[in-house]
Short mmCIF file of C-alpha atoms and ligand atoms in Angstrom, two decimals:
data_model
loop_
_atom_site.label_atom_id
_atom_site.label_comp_id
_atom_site.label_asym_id
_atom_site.label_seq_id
_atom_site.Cartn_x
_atom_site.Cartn_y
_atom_site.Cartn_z
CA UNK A 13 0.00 0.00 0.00
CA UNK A 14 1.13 3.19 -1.01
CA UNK A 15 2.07 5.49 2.30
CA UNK A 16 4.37 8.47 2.54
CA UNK A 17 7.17 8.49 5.13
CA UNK A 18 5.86 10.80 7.95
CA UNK A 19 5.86 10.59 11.89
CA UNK A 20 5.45 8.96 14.23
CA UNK A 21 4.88 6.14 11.43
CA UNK A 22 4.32 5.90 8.00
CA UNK A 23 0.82 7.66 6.90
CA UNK A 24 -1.23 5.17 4.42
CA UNK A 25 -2.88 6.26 1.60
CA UNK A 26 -6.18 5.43 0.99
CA UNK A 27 -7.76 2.38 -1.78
CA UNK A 28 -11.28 3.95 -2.71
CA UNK A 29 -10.88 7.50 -1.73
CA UNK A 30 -9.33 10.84 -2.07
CA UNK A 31 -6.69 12.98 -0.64
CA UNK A 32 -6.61 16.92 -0.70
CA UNK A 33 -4.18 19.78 0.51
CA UNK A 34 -5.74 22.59 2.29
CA UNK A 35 -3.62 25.32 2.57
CA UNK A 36 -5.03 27.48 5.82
CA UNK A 37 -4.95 31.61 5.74
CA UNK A 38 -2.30 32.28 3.29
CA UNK A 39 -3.42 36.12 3.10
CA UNK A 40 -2.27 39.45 3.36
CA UNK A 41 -3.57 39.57 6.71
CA UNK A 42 -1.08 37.12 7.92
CA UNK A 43 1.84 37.46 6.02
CA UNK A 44 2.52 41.50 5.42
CA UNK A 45 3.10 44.45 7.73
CA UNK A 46 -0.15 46.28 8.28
CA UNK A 47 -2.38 43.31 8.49
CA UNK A 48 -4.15 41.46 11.82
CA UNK A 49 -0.86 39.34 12.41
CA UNK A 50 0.72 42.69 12.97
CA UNK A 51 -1.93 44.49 14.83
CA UNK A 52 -1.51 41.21 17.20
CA UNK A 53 1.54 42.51 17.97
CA UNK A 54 3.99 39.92 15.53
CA UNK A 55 6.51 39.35 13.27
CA UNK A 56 4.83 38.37 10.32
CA UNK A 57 8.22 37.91 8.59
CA UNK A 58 8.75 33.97 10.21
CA UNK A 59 5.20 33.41 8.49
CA UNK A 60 6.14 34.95 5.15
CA UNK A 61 9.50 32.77 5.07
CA UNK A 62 7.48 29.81 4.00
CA UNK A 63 5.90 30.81 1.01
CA UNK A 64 8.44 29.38 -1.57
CA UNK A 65 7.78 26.27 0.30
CA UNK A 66 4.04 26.33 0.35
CA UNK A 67 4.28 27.29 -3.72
CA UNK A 68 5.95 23.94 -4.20
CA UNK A 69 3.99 22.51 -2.41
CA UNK A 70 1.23 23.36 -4.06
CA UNK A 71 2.52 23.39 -7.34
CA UNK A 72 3.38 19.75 -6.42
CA UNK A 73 0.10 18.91 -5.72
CA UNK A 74 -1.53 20.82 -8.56
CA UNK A 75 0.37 18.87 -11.03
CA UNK A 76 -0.72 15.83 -9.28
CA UNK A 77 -4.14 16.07 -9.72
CA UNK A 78 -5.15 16.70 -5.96
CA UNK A 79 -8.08 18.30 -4.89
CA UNK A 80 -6.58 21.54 -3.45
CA UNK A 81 -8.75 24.21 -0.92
CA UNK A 82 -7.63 27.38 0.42
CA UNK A 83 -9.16 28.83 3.65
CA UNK A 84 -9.17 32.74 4.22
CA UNK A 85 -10.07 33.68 7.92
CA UNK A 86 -12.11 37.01 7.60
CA UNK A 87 -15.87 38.45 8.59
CA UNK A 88 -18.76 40.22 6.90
CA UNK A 89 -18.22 44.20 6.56
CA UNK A 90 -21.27 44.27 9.24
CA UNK A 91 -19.09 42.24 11.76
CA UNK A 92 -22.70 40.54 12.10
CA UNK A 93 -20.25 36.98 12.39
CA UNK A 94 -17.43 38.11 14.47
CA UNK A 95 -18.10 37.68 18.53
CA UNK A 96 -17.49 40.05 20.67
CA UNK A 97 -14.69 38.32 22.61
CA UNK A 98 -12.77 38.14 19.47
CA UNK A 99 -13.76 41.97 18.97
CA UNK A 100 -12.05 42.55 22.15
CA UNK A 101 -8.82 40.23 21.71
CA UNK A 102 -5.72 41.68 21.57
CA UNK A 103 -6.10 45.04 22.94
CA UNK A 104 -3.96 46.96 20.24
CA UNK A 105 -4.44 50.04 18.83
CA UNK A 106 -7.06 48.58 16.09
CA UNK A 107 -8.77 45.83 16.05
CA UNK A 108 -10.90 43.57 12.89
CA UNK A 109 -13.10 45.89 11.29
CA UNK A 110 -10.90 48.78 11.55
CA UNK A 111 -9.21 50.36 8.90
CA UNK A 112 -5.32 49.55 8.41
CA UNK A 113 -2.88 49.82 5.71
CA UNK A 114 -4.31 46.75 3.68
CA UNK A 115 -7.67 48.06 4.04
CA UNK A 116 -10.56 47.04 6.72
CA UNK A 117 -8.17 44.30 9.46
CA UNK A 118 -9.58 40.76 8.87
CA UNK A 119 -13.02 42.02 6.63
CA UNK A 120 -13.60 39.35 3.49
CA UNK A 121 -13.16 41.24 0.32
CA UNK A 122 -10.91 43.75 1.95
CA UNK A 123 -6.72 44.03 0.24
CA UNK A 124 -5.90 42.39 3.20
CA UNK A 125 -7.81 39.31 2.80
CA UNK A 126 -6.60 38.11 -0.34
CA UNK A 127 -4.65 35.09 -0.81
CA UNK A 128 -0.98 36.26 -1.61
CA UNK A 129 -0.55 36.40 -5.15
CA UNK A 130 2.31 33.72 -5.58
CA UNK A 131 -0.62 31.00 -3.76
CA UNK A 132 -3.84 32.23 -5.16
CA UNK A 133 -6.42 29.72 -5.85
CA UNK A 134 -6.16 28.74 -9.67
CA UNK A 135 -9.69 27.88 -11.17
CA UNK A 136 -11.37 24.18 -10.19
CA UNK A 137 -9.35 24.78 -6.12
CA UNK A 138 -11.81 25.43 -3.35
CA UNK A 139 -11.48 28.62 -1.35
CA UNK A 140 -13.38 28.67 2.05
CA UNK A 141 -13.96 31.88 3.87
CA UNK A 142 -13.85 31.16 7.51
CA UNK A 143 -14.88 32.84 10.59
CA UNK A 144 -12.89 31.19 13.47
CA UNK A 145 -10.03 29.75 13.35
CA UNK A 146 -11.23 26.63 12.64
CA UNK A 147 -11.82 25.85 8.91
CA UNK A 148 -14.91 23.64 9.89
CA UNK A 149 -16.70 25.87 11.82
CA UNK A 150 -19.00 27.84 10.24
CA UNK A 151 -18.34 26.61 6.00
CA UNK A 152 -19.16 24.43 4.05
CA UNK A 153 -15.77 22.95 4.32
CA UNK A 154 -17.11 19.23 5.52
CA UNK A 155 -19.79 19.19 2.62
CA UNK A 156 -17.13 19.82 -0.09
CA UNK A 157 -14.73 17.42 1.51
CA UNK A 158 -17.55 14.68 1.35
CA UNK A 159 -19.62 15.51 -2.10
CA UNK A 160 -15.60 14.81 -3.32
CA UNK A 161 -14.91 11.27 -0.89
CA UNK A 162 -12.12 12.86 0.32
CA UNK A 163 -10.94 11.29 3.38
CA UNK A 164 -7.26 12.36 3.62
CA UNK A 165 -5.84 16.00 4.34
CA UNK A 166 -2.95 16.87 3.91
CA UNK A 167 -2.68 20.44 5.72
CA UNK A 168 -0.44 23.73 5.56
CA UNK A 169 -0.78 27.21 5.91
CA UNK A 170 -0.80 29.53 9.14
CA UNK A 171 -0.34 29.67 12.03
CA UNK A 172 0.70 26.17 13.15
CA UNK A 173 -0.80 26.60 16.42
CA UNK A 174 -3.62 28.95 15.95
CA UNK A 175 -5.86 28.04 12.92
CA UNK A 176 -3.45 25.11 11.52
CA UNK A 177 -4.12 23.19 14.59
CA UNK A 178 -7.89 23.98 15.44
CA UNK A 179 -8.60 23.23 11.68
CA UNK A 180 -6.63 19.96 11.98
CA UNK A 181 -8.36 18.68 15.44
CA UNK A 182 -12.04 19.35 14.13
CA UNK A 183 -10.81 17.34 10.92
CA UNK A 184 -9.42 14.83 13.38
CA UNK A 185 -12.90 14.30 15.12
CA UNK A 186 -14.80 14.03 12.02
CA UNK A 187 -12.91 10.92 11.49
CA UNK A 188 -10.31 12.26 8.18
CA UNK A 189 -6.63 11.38 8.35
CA UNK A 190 -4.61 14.11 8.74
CA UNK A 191 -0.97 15.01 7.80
CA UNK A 192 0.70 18.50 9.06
CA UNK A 193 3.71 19.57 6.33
CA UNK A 194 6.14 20.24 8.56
CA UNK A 195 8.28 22.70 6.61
CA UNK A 196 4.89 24.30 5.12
CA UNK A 197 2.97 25.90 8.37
CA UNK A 198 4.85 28.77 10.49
CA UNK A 199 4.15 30.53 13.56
CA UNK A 200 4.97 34.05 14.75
CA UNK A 201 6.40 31.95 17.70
CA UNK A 202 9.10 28.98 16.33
CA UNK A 203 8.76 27.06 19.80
CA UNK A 204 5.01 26.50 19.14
CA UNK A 205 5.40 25.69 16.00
CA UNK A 206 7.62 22.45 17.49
CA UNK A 207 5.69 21.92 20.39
CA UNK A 208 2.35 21.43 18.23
CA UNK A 209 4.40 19.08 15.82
CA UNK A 210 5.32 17.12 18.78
CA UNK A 211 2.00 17.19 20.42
CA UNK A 212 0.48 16.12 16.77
CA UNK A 213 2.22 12.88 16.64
CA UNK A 214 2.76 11.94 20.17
CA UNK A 215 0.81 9.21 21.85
CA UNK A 216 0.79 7.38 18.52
CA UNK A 217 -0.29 10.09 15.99
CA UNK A 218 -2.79 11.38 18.95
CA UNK A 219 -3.97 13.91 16.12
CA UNK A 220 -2.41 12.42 13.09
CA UNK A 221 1.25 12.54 11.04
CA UNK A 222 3.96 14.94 10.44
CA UNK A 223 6.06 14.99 6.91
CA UNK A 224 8.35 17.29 5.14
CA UNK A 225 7.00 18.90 1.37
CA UNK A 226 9.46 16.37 -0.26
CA UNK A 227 8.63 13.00 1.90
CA UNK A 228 4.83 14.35 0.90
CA UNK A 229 5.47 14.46 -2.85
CA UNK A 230 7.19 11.77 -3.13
CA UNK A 231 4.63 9.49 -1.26
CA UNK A 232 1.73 10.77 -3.12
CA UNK A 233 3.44 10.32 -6.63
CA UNK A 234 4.06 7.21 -5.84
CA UNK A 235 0.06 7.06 -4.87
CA UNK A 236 -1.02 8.48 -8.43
CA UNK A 237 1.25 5.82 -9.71
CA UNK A 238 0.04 2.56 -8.38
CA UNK A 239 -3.42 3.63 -8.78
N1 TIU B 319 -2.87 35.11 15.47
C1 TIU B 319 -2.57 33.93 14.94
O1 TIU B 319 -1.55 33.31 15.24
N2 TIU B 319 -3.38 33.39 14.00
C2 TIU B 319 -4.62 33.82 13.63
O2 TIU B 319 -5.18 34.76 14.18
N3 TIU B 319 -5.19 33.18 12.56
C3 TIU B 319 -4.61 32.10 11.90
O3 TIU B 319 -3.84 31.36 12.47
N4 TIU B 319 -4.88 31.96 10.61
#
């Protein structure tokens, strides 16, 4: 059976169903000075540094033939689906809704929002506008993944620990198989980033499997070739 080499042990790939990449929040927002990452208080530039990564990643996939979704965390202009504890979060100087450099901070449609131009969503990929930090909560994310019998995600993107991880443990309890790229998710903060790789595939794969972009390629081309 095809697999590709991850940790803690070697991630099967499936008979009779699909795999996908989802690449989490690769926007503005994130990435640039001006945007919500900064208005946190961070460095976006650790989260930028993995973009040539992510693009070969993706390019990787895309010439693969895998189903490929993008998530974009933002909210309505009205704020009408933002809470008002994550209103409050953060206590800087502006907050989401508020108008920064990159236009409104974290508001869908805004300059801020957009995917970054070297990872945009090409036609026939799947973006999902979120509005937690989950990708399941609140989409249409779980009907997509099933009207496609997709049952395998492999997952990148940022922040490891923020939406990377709460997307990856709601995919977890719905039952898909999950692999984190290792070298293709960043945090503002590089010891979380490990600690969430190690709490991923401790206690057996507690969450699911960690791989690099090349162990990932290579295992899924070897995938497309048996079947
Ligand atoms: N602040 C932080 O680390 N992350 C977020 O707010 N969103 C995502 O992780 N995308």
């Amino acid at each position: 059976m095809p697999f590709i080499a991850a940790q803690p042990y070697e991630y099967e790939l499936p008979i009779e169903s699909q795999i996908a990449l989802i690449v989490i929040d690769m926007q503005r927002d994130f990435l640039e000075p001006g945007g919500f990452g900064e208005v946190l208080g961070n460095e976006v530039g650790r989260a930028n540094a993995i973009v040539p990564t992510v693009k070969r990643l993706l390019e990787g996939c895309r010439s693969l033939n895998l189903p490929i979704f993008h998530t974009q965390e933002g909210h309505c202009a009205d704020l009408s689906d933002c809470p008002k504890s994550k209103l409050k979060r953060g206590r800087g100087d502006l907050t989401i809704g508020d108008s920064g450099k990159l236009g409104r901070i974290l508001i869908l449609g805004e300059p801020g929002n957009e995917i970054i131009s070297e990872l945009a969503p090409i036609a026939g990929e799947v973006l999902i506008p979120k509005p937690g930090k989950g990708a399941f909560y609140n989409t249409d994310l779980e009907v997509q993944l099933i009207a496609r019998n997709i049952t395998h995600l492999l997952i990148a993107g940022v922040t490891t620990e923020v939406c990377v991880q709460t997307t990856m443990r709601e995919a977890n309890d719905r039952g898909y198989e999950c692999l984190l790229v290792e070298d293709a998710t960043a945090s503002y903060f590089p010891e979380f980033k490990q600690a969430t790789l190690e709490m991923v595939r401790a206690q057996g794969g507690i969450v699911g499997w960690t791989a690099t972009t090349d162990q990932v390629l290579e295992g899924v081309r070897s995938w497309k070739a048996a079947g």
